[in-house]
JSON list of C-alpha atoms in Angstrom, two decimals:
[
{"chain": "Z", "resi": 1, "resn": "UNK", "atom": "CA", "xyz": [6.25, 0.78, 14.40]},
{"chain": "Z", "resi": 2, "resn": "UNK", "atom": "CA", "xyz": [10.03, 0.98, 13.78]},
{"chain": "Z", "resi": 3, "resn": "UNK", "atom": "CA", "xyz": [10.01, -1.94, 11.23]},
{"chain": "Z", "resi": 4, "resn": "UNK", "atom": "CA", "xyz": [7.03, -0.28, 9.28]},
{"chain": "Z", "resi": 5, "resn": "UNK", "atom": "CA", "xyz": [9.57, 3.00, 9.28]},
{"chain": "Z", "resi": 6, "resn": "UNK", "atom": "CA", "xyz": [12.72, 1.14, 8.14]},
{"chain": "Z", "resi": 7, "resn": "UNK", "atom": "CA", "xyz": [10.63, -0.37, 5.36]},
{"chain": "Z", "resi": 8, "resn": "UNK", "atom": "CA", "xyz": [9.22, 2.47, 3.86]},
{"chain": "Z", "resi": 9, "resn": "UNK", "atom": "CA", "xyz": [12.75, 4.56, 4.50]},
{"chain": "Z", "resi": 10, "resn": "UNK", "atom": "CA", "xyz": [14.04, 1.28, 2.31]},
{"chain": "Z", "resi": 11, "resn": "UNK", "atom": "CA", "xyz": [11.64, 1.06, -0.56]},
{"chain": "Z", "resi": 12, "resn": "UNK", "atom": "CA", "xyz": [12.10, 4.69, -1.19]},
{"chain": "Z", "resi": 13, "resn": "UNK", "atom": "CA", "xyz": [16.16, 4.40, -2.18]},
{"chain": "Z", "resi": 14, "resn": "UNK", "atom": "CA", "xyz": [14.21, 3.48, -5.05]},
{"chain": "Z", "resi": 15, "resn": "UNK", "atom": "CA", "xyz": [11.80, 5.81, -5.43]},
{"chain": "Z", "resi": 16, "resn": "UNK", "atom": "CA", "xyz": [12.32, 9.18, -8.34]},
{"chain": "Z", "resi": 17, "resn": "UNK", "atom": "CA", "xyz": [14.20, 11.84, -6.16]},
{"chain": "Z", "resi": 18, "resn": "UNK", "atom": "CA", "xyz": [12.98, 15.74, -6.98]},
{"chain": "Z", "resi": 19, "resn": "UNK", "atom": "CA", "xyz": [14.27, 18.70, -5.89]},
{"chain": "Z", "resi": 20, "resn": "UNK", "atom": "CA", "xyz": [13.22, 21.91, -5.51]},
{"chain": "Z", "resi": 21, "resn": "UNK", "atom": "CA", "xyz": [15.90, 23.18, -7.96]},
{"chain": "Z", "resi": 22, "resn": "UNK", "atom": "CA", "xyz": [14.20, 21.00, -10.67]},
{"chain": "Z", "resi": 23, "resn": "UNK", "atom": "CA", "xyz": [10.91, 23.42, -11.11]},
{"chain": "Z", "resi": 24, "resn": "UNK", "atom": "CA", "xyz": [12.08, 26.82, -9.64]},
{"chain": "Z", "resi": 25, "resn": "UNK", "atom": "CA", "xyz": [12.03, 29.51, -12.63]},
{"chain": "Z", "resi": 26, "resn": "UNK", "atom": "CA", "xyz": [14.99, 31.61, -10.69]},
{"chain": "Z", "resi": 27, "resn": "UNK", "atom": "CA", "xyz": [16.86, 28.58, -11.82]},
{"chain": "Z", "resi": 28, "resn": "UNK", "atom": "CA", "xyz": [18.34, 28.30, -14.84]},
{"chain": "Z", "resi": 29, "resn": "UNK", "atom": "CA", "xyz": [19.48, 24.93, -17.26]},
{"chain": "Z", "resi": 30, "resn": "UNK", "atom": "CA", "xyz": [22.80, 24.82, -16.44]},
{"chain": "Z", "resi": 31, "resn": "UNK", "atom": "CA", "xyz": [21.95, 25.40, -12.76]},
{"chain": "Z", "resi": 32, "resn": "UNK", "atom": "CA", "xyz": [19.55, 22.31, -12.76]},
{"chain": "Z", "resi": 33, "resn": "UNK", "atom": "CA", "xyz": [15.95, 23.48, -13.66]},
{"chain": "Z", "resi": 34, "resn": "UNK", "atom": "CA", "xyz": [14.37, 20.52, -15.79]},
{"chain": "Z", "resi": 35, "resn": "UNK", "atom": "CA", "xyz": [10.96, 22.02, -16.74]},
{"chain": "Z", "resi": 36, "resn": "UNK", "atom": "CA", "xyz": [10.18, 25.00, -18.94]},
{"chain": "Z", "resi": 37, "resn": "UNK", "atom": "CA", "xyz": [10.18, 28.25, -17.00]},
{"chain": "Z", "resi": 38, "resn": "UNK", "atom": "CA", "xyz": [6.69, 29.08, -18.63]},
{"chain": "Z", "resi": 39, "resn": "UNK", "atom": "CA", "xyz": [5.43, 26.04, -16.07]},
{"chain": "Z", "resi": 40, "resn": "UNK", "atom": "CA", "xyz": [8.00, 26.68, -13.04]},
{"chain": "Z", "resi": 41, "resn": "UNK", "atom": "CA", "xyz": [7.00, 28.13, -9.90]},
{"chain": "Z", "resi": 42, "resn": "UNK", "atom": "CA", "xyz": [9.30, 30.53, -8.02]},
{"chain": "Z", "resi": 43, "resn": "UNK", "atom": "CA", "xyz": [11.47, 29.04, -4.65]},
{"chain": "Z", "resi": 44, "resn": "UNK", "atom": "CA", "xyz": [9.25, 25.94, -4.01]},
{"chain": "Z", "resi": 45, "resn": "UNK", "atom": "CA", "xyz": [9.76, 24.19, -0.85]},
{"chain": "Z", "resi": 46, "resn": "UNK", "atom": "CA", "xyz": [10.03, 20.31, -0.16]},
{"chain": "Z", "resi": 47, "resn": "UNK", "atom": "CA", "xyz": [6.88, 20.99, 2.10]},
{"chain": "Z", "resi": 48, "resn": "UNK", "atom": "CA", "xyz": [5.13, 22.48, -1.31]},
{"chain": "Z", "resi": 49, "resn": "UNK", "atom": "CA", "xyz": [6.72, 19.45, -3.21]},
{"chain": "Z", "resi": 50, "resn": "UNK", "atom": "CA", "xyz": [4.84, 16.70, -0.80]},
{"chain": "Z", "resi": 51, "resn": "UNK", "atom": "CA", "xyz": [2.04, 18.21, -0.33]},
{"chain": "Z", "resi": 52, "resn": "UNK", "atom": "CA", "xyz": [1.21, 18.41, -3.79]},
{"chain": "Z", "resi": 53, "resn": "UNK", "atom": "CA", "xyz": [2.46, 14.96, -4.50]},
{"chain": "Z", "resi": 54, "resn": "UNK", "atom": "CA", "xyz": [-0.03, 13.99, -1.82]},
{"chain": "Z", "resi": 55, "resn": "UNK", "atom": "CA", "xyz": [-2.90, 15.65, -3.35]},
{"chain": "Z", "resi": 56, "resn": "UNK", "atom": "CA", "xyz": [-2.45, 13.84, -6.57]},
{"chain": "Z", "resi": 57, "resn": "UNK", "atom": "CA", "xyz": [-2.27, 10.38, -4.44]},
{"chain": "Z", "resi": 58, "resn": "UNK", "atom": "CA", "xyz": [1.28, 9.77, -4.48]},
{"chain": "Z", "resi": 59, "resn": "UNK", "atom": "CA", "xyz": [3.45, 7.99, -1.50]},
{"chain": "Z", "resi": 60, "resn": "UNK", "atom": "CA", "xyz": [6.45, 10.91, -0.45]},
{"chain": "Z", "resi": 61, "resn": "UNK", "atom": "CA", "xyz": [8.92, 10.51, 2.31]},
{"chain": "Z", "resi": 62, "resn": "UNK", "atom": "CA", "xyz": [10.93, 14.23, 2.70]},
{"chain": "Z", "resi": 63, "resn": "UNK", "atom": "CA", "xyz": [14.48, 13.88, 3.33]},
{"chain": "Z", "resi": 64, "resn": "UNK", "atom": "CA", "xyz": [15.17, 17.26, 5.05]},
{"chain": "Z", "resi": 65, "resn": "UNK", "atom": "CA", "xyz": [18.87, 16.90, 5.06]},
{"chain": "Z", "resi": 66, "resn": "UNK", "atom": "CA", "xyz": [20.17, 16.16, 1.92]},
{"chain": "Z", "resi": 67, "resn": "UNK", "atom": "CA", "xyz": [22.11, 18.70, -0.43]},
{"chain": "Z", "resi": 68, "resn": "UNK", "atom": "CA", "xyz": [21.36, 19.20, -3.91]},
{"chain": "Z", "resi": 69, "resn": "UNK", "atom": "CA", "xyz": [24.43, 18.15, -5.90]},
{"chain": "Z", "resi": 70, "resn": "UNK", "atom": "CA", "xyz": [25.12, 21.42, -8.38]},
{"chain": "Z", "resi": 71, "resn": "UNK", "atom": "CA", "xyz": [24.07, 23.72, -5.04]},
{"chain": "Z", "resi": 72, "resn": "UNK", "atom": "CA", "xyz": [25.19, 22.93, -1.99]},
{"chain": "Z", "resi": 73, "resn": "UNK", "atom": "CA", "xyz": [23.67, 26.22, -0.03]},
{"chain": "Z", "resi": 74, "resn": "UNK", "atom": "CA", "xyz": [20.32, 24.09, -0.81]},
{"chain": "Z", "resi": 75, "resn": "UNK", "atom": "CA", "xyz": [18.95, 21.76, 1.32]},
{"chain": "Z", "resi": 76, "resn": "UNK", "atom": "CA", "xyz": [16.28, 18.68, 0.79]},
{"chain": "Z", "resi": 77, "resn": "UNK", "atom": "CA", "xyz": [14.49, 16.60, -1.28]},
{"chain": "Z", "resi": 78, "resn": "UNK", "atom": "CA", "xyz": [11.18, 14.42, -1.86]},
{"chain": "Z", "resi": 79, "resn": "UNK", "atom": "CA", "xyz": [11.56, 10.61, -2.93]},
{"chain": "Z", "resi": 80, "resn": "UNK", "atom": "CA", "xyz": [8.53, 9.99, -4.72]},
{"chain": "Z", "resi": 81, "resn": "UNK", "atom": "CA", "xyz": [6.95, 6.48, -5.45]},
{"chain": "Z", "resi": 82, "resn": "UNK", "atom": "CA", "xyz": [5.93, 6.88, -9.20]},
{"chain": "Z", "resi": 83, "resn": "UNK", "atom": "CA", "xyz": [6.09, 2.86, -10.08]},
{"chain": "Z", "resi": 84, "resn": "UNK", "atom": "CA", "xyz": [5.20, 0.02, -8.32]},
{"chain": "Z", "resi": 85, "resn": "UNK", "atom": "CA", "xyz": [6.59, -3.07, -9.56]},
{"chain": "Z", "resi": 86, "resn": "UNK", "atom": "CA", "xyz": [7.66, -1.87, -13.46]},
{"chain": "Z", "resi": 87, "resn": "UNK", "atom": "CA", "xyz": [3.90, -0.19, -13.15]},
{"chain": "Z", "resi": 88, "resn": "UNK", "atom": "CA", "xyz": [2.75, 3.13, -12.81]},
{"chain": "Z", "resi": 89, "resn": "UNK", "atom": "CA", "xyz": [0.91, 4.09, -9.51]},
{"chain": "Z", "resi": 90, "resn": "UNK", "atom": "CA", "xyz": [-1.18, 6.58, -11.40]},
{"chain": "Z", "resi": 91, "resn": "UNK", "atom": "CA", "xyz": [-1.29, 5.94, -14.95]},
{"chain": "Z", "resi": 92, "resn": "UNK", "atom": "CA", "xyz": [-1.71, 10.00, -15.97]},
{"chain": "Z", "resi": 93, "resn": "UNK", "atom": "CA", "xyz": [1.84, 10.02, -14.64]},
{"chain": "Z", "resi": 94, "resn": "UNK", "atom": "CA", "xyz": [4.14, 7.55, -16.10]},
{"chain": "Z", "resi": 95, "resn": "UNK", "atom": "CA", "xyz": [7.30, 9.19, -16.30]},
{"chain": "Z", "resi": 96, "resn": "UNK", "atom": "CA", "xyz": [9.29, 11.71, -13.92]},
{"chain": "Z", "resi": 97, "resn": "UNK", "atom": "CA", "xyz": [9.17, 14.47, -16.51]},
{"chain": "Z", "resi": 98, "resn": "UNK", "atom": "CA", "xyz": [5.60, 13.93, -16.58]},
{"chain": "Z", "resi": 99, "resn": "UNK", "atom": "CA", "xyz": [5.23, 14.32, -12.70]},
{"chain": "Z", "resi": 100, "resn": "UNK", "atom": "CA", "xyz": [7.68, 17.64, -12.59]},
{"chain": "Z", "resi": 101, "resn": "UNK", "atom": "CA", "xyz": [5.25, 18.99, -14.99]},
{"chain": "Z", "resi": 102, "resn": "UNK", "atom": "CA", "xyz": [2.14, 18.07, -12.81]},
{"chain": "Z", "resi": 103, "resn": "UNK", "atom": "CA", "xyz": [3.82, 19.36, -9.80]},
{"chain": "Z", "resi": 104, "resn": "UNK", "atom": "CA", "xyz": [4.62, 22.65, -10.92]},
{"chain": "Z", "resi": 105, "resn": "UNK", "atom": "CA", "xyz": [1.07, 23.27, -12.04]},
{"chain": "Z", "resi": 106, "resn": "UNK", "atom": "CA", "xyz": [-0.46, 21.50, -8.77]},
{"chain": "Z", "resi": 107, "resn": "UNK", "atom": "CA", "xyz": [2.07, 23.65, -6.57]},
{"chain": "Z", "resi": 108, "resn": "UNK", "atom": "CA", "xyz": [0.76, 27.00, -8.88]},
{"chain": "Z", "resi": 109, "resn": "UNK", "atom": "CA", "xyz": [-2.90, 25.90, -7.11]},
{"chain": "Z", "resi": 110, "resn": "UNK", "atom": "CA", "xyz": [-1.97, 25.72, -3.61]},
{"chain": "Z", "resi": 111, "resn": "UNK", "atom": "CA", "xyz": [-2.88, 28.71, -1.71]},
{"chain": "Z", "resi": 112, "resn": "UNK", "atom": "CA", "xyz": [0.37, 31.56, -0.97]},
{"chain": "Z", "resi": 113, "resn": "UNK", "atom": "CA", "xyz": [2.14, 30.13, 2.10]},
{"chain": "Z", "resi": 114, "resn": "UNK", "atom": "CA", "xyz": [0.94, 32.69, 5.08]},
{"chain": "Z", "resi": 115, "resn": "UNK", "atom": "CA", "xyz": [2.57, 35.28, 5.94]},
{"chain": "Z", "resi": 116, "resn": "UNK", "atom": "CA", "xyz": [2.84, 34.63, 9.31]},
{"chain": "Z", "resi": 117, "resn": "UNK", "atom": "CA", "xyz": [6.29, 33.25, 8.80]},
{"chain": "Z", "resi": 118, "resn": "UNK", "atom": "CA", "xyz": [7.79, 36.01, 7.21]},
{"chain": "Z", "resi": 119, "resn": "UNK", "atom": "CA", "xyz": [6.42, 38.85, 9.78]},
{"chain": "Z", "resi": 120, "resn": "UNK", "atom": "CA", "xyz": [8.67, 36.88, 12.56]},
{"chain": "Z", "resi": 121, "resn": "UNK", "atom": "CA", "xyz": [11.18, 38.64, 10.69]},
{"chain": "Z", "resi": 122, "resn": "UNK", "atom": "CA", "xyz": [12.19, 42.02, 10.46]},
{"chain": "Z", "resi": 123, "resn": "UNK", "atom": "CA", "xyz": [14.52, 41.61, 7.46]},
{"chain": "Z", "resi": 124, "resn": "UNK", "atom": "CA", "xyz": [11.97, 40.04, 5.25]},
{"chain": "Z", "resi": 125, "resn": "UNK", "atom": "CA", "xyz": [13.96, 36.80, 5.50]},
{"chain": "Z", "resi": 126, "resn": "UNK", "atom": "CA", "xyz": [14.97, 34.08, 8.16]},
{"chain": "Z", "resi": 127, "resn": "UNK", "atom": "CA", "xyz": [17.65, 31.57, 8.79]},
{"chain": "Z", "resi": 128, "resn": "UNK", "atom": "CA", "xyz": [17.28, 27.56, 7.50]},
{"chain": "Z", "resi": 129, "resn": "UNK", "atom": "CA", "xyz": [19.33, 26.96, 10.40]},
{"chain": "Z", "resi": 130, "resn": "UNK", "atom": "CA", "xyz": [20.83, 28.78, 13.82]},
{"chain": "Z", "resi": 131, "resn": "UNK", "atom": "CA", "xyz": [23.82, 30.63, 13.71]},
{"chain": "Z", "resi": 132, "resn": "UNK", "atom": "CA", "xyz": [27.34, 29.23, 14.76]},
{"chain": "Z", "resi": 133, "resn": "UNK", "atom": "CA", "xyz": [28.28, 30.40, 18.72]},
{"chain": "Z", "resi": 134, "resn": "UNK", "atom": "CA", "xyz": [30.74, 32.89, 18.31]},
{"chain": "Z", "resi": 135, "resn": "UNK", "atom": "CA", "xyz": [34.58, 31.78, 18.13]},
{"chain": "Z", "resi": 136, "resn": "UNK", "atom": "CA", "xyz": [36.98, 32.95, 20.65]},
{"chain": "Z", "resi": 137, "resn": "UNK", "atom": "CA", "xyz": [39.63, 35.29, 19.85]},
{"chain": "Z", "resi": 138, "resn": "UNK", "atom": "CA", "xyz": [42.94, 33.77, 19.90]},
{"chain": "Z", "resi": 139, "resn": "UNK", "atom": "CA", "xyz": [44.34, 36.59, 21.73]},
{"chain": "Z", "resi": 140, "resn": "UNK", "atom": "CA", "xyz": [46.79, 35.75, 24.79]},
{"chain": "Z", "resi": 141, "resn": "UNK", "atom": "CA", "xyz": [47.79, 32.32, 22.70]},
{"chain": "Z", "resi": 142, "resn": "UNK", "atom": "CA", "xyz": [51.14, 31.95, 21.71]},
{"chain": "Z", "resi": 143, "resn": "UNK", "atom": "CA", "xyz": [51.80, 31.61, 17.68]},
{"chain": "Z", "resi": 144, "resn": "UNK", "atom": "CA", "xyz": [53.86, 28.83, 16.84]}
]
């Protein structure tokens, strides 16, 4: 089961990478949006991203942990497989500005994510990640 892992985690160094920066409309040009605004969706998630890749048929793998180059406050990407051998898995979608295109309008279909998540909150917003423990005051050490 580990091989079968490895394998997949191997093809897809090839695969087309997209980020969420690359159809957001709060983005702009210059801060690495690469499909007209008109056909952006706002804040889409990598978990939006795959899931509509996987409704059109496509193979995904989500790496959670990667930074986007011109942000580095934002985390993740999807690797998508587009071509298989030179050739096009689907042929409606032959190029990777053809597939940012089809994902913004496939993401504009998927039902609102819940709200469920955002209630847990009280600020209206929550934390990708915990908060640092506290550091220790350096009182009582000697400066040198």
């Amino acid at each position: 089961m580990a091989a079968a892992a490895s394998t997949i985690v191997a093809e897809a160094k090839k695969w087309q990478t997209i980020y969420p920066a690359y159809i957001n409309s709060q983005k702009t040009v210059q801060e690495g949006r690469r499909v007209p605004k008109s056909k952006c969706f706002e804040n889409p998630t990598i978990t939006q991203i795959a899931e509509a890749c996987r409704t059109l048929g496509l193979s995904v793998v989500i790496e959670g942990n990667k930074i986007y180059p011109k942000d580095t406050l934002e985390y993740g990407r999807v690797k998508v497989q587009l071509k298989k051998d030179g050739v096009p898995v689907l042929p409606a979608i032959p190029s990777k500005r053809r597939l940012m295109l089809v994902l913004a309008e496939e993401i504009q279909k998927q039902p609102p994510v819940s709200s469920s998540s955002s209630s847990s909150s009280s600020s209206g917003f929550s934390s990708p990640s915990p908060q640092p423990a506290s550091i220790k005051s350096k009182k009582g050490r000697k400066n040198k």
